Tab-separated table of C-alpha atoms and ligand atoms in Angstrom:
chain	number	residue	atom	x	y	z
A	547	UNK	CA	27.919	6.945	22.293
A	548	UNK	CA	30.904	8.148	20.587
A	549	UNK	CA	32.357	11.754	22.002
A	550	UNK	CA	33.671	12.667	18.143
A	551	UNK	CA	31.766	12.456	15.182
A	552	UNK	CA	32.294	10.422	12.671
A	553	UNK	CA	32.675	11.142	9.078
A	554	UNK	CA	30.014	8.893	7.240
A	555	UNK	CA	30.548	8.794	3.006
A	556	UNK	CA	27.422	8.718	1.085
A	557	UNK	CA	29.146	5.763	-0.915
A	558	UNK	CA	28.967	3.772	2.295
A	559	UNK	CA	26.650	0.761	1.212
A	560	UNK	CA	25.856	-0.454	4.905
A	561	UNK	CA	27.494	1.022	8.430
A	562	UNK	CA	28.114	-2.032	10.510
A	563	UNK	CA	27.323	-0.998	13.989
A	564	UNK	CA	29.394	-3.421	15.674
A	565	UNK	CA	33.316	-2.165	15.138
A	566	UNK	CA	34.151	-1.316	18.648
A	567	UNK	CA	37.384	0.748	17.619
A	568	UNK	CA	38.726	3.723	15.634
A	569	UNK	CA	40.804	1.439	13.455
A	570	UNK	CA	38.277	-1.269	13.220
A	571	UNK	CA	35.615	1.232	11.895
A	572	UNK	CA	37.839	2.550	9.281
A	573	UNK	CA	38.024	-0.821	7.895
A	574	UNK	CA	34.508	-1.849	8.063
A	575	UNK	CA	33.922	1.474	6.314
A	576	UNK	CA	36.638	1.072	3.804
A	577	UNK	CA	35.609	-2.352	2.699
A	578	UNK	CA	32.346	-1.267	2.403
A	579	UNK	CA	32.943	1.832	0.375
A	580	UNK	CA	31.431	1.652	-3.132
A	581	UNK	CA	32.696	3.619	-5.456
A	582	UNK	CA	30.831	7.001	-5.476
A	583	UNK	CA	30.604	11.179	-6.038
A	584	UNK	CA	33.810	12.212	-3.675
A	585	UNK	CA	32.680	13.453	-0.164
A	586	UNK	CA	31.142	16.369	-0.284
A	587	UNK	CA	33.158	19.081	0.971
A	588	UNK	CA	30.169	21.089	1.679
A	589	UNK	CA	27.132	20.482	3.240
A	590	UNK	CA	27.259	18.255	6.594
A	591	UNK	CA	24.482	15.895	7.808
A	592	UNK	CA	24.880	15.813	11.835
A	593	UNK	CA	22.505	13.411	13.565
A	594	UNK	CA	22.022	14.761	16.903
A	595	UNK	CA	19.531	12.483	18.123
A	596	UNK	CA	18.390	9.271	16.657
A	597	UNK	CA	16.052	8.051	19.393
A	598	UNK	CA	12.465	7.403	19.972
A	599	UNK	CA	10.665	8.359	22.818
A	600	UNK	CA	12.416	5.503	24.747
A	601	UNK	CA	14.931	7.352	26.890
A	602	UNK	CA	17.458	5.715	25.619
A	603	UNK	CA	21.156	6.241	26.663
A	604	UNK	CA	23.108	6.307	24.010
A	605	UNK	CA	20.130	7.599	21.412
A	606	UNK	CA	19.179	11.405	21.991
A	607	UNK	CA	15.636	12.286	21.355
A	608	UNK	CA	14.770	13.165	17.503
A	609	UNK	CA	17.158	16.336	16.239
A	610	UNK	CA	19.500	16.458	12.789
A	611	UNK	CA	21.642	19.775	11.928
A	612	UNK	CA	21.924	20.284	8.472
A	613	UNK	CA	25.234	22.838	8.012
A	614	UNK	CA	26.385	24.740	5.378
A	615	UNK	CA	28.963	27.104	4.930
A	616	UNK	CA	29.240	27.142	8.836
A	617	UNK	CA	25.703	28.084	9.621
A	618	UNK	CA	23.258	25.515	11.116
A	619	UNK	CA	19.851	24.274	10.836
A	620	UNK	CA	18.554	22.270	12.804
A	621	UNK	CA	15.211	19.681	12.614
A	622	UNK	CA	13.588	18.819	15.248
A	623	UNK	CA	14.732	19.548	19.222
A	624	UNK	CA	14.086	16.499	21.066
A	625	UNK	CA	15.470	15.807	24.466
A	626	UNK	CA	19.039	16.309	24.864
A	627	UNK	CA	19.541	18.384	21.535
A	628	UNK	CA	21.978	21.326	22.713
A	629	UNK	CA	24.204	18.781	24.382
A	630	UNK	CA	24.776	16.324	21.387
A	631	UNK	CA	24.896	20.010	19.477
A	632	UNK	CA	28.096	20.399	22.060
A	633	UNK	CA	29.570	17.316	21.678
A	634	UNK	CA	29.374	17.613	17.717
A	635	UNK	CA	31.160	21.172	18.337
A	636	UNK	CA	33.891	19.691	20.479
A	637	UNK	CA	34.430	17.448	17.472
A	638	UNK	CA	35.285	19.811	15.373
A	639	UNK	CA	32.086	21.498	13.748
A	640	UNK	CA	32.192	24.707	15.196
A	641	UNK	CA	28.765	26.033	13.557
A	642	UNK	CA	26.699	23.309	16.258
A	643	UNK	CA	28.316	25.461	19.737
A	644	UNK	CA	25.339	26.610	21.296
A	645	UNK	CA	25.506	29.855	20.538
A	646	UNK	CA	25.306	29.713	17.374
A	647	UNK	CA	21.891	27.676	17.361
A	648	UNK	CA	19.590	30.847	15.812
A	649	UNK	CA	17.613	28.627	13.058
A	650	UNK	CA	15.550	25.367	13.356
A	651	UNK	CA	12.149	23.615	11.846
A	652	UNK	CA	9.921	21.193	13.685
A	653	UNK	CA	8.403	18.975	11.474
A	654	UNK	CA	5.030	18.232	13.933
A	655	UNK	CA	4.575	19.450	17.755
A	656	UNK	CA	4.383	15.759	19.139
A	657	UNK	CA	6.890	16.176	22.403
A	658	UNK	CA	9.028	13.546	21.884
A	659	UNK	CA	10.278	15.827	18.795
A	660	UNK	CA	9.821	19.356	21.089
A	661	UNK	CA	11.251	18.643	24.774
A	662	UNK	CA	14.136	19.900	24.035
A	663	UNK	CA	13.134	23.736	23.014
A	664	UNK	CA	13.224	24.825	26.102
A	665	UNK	CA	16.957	23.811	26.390
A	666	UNK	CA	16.871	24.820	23.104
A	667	UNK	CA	15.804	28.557	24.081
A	668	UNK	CA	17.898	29.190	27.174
A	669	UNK	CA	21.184	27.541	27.129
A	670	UNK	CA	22.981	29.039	24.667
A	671	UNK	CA	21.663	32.172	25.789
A	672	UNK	CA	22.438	31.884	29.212
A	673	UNK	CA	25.676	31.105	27.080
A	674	UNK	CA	25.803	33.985	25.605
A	675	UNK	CA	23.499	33.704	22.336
A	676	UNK	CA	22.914	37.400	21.481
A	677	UNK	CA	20.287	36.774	18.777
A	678	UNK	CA	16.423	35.329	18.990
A	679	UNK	CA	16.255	31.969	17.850
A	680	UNK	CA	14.023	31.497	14.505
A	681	UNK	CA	11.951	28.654	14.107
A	682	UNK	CA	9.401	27.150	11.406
A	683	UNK	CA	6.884	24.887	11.965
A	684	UNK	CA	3.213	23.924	12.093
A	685	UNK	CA	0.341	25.937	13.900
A	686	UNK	CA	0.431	25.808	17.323
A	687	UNK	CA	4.468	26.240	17.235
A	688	UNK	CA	3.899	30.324	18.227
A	689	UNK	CA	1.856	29.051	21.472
A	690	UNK	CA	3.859	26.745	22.232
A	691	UNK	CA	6.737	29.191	21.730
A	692	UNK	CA	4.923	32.109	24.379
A	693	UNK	CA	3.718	29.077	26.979
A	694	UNK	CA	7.375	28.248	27.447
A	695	UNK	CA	8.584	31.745	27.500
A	696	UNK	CA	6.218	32.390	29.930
A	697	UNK	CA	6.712	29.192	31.858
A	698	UNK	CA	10.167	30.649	32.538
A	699	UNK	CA	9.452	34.016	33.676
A	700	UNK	CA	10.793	33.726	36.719
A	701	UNK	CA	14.430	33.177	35.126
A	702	UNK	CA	14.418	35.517	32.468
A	703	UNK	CA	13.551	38.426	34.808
A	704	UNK	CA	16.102	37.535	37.233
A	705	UNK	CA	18.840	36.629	34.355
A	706	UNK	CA	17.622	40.431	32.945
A	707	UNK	CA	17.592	42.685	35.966
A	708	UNK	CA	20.656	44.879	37.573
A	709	UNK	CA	21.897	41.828	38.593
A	710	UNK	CA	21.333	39.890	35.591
A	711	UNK	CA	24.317	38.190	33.454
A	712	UNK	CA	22.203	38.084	30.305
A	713	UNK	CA	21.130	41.451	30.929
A	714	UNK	CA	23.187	43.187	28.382
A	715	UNK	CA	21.987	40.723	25.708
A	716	UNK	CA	18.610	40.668	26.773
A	717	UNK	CA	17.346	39.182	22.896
A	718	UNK	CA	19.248	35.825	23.040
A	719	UNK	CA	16.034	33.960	24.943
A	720	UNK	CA	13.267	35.772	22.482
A	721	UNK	CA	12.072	33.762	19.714
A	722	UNK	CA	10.561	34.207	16.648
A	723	UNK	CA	8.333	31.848	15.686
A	724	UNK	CA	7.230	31.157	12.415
A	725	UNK	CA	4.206	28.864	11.204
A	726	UNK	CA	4.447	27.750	7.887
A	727	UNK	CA	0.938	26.905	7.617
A	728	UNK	CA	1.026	25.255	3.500
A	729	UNK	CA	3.728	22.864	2.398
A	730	UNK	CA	6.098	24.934	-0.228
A	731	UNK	CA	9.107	27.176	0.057
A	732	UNK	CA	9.165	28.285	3.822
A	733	UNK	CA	12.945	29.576	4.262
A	734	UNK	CA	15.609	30.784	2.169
A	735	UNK	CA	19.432	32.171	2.319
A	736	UNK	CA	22.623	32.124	0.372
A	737	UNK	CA	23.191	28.700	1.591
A	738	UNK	CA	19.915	26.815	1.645
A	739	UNK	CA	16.178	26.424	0.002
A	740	UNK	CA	14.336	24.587	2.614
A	741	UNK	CA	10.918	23.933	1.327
A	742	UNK	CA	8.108	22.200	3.435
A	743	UNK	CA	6.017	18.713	2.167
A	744	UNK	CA	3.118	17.604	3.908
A	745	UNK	CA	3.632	14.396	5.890
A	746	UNK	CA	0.975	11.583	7.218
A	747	UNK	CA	1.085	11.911	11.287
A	748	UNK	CA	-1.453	12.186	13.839
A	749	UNK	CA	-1.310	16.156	13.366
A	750	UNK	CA	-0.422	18.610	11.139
A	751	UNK	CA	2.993	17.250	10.293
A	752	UNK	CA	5.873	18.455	8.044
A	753	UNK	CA	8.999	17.221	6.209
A	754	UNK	CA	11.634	19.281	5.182
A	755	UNK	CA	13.629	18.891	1.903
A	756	UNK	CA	17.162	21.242	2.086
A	757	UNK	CA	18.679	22.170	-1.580
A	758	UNK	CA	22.151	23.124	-0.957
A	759	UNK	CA	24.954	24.332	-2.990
A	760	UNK	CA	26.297	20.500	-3.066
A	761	UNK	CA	23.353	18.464	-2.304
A	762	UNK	CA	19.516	17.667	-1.613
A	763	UNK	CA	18.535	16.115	1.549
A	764	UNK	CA	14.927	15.318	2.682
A	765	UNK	CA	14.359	14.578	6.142
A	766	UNK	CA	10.485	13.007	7.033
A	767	UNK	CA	10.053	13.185	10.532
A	768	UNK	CA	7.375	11.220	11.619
A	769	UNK	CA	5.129	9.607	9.013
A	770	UNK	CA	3.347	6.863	7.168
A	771	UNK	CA	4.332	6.585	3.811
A	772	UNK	CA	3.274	9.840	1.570
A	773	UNK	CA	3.973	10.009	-1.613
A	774	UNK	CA	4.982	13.718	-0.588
A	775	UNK	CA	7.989	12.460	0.914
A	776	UNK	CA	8.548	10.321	-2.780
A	777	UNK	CA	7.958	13.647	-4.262
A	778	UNK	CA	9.887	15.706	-2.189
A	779	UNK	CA	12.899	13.303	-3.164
A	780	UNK	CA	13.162	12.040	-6.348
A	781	UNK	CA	16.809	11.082	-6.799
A	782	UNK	CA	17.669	13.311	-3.657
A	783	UNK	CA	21.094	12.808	-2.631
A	784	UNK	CA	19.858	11.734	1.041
A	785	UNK	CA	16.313	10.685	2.340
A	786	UNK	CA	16.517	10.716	6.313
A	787	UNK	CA	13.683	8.283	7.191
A	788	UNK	CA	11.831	6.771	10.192
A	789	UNK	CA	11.054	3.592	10.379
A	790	UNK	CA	10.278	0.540	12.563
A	791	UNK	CA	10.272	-3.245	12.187
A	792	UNK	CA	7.317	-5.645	12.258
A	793	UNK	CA	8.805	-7.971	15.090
A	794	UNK	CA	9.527	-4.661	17.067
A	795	UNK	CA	5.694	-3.607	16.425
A	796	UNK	CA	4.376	-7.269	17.107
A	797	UNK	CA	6.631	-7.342	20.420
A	798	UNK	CA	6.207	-3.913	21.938
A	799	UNK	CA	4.087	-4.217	25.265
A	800	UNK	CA	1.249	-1.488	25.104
A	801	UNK	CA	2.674	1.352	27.473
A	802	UNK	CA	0.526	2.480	30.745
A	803	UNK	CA	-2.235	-0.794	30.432
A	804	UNK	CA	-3.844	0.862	27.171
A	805	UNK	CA	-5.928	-2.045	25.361
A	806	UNK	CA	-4.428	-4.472	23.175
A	807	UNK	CA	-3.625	-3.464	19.812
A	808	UNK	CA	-4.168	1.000	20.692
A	809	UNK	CA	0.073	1.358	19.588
A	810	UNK	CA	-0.339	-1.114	16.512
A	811	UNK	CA	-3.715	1.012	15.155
A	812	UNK	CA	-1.944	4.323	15.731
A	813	UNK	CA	1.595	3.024	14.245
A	814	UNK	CA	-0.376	1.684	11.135
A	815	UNK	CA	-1.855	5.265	10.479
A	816	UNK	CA	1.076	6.970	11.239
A	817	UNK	CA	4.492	5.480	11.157
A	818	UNK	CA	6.185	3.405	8.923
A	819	UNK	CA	7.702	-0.258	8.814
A	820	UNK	CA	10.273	-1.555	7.015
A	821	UNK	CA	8.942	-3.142	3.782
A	822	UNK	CA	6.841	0.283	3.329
A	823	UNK	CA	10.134	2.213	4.049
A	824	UNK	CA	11.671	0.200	0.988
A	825	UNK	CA	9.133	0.641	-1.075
A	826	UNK	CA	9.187	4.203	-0.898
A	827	UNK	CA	12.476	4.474	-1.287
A	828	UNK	CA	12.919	2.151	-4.391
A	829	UNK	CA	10.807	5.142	-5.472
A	830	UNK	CA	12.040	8.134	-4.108
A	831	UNK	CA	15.391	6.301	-4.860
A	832	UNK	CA	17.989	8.440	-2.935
A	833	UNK	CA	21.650	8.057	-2.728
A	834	UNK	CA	21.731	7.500	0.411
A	835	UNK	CA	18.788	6.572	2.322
A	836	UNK	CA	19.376	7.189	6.495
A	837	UNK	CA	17.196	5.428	9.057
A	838	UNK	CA	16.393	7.441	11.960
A	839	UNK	CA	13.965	7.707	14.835
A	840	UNK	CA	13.924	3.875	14.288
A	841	UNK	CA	12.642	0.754	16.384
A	842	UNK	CA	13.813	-2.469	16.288
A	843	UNK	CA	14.457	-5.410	18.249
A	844	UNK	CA	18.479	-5.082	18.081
A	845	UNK	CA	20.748	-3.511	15.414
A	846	UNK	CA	21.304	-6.194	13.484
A	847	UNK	CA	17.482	-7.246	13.260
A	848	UNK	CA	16.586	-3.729	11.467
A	849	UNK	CA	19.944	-4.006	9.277
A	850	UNK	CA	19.038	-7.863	8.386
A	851	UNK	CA	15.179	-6.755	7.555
A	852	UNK	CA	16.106	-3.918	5.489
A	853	UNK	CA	18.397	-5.681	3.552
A	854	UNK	CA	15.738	-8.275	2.717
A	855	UNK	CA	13.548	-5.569	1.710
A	856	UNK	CA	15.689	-3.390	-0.244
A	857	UNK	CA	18.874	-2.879	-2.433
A	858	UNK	CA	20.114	0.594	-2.453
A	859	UNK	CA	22.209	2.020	0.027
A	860	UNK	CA	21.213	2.601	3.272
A	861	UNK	CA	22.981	2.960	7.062
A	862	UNK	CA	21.458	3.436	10.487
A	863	UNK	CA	22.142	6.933	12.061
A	864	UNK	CA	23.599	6.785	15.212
A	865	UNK	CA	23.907	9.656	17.217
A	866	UNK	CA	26.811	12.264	16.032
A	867	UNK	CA	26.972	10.631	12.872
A	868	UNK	CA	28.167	12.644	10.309
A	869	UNK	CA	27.306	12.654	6.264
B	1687	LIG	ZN1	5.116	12.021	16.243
B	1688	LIG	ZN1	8.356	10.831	17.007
């Protein structure tokens, strides 16, 4: 993991993951520059967390801040959110310090996706955050949202009483939780439409499409392939897609003894491999299409497969990535 972000270009045909300095990056960027809209000076794509449930090191659980005009959204919380938020801040995008997380939208209640609201909820007010959080998502977000509240009683009186530090700015844990119940429009400001598709997951799922001043970007969380998310994109400037490789799925030991064959059932329902990814998106046909929340063997095996499958531009997310 890198402690800066990095400035990705939408006219970057592939990211090679394998530069191992500053200088060397530059170059594998530079040569693979295409030529391309100038980078936006707007809108920023921050991948917080690329990872899978797999606690991964270097690969935060599933979380992207869209920010515009200094004000963040965020999708997703997965484990580990508010620090890569941090780290991003350190790096220079002031709008990801903690307390100034107040808005984010979960696009399905599975936990590798929600772990992190908790951390989500109390550190940046135990940081100071003076405002309730707002978040969007499916049913069941509001119960979730009162379990955990309640879950840390025990804190929030003791953070809230005479002896309290929080207890002038009592409203920085509260939440308000929103469920968004239909796809359509669910969220609007001076700086973003974010409007709500119906995804293909084992529950009621959502993906988010974000219409900026400078740009549209789509983001799927997890899915099979709906022709929602083609919808919701149609010459988008970036489609933020999960994905996984065949080899990965044919390898993958089933976890805690479950039968033979229970992961590949459920992934075939509701996730999405490569060759589907690349058909979708030589539909949706994005600028930039960003892989996230992916599985693969190595690196290189999901960057050789996609390129066999498909011709537009593409990189893999890595955490505090930047677009
Ligand atoms: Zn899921
Ligand atoms: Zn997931």
């Amino acid at each position: 993991m890198r402690s800066t972000p990095s400035f990705g270009s939408a006219g970057v045909k592939i990211l090679t993951t394998g530069c191992l300095t500053l200088v060397a990056c530059a170059a594998v960027i530079a040569a693979q520059q295409q030529p391309a809209r100038p980078a936006t000076a707007g809108s920023k794509i921050v991948l917080l967390g690329t990872g899978t449930p797999a606690p991964t090191p270097d690969r935060s659980g599933p979380a992207t801040a869209i920010v515009v005009n200094d004000t963040a959204y965020l999708v997703d919380f997965g484990p580990g959110v508010v620090r890569r938020a941090s780290a991003a801040a350190a790096g220079g995008i002031a709008a990801l310090q903690p307390t100034r997380l107040q808005r984010a939208f979960v696009t399905h209640l599975h936990s590798d996706h929600t772990v992190g609201y908790a951390d989500l909820i109390f550190t940046p007010w135990t940081l100071g955050r003076r405002m309730p959080l707002e978040v969007y998502g499916p049913r069941g977000i509001a119960a979730m949202t009162s379990h955990l509240i309640e879950a840390y009683r025990v804190d929030i009186d003791t953070r809230t009483n005479a002896d309290g530090n929080q207890r002038t700015f009592p409203d920085g844990h509260k939440v308000n939780a929103h469920e968004i119940g239909a796809a359509g429009v669910v969220y609007k400001d001076a700086n973003v439409t974010v409007t709500a598709f119906a995804t293909k997951h084992a529950m009621e799922s959502y993906g988010y499409r974000f219409d900026t001043p400078d740009r549209s970007i789509v983001i799927s969380g997890d899915t099979n392939p709906a022709q929602s998310t083609i919808d919701a994109c149609r010459g988008c400037d970036v489609l933020i897609h999960e994905v996984h490789t065949e080899a990965w799925l044919a390898a993958r030991p089933e976890a805690g003894g479950a039968p033979p064959g229970t992961f590949r059932r459920f992934s075939e329902k509701y996730h999405t491999t490569v060759p589907q990814l690349a058909e979708l998106a030589s539909q949706a046909k994005p600028r930039l299409l960003i892989l996230y929340h992916y599985n693969s063997l190595t690196p290189d095996e999901l960057q050789t497969e996609m390129m066999k499958h498909y011709a537009g531009h593409f990189v893999i997310g890595r955490d505090l990535d930047a677009y």
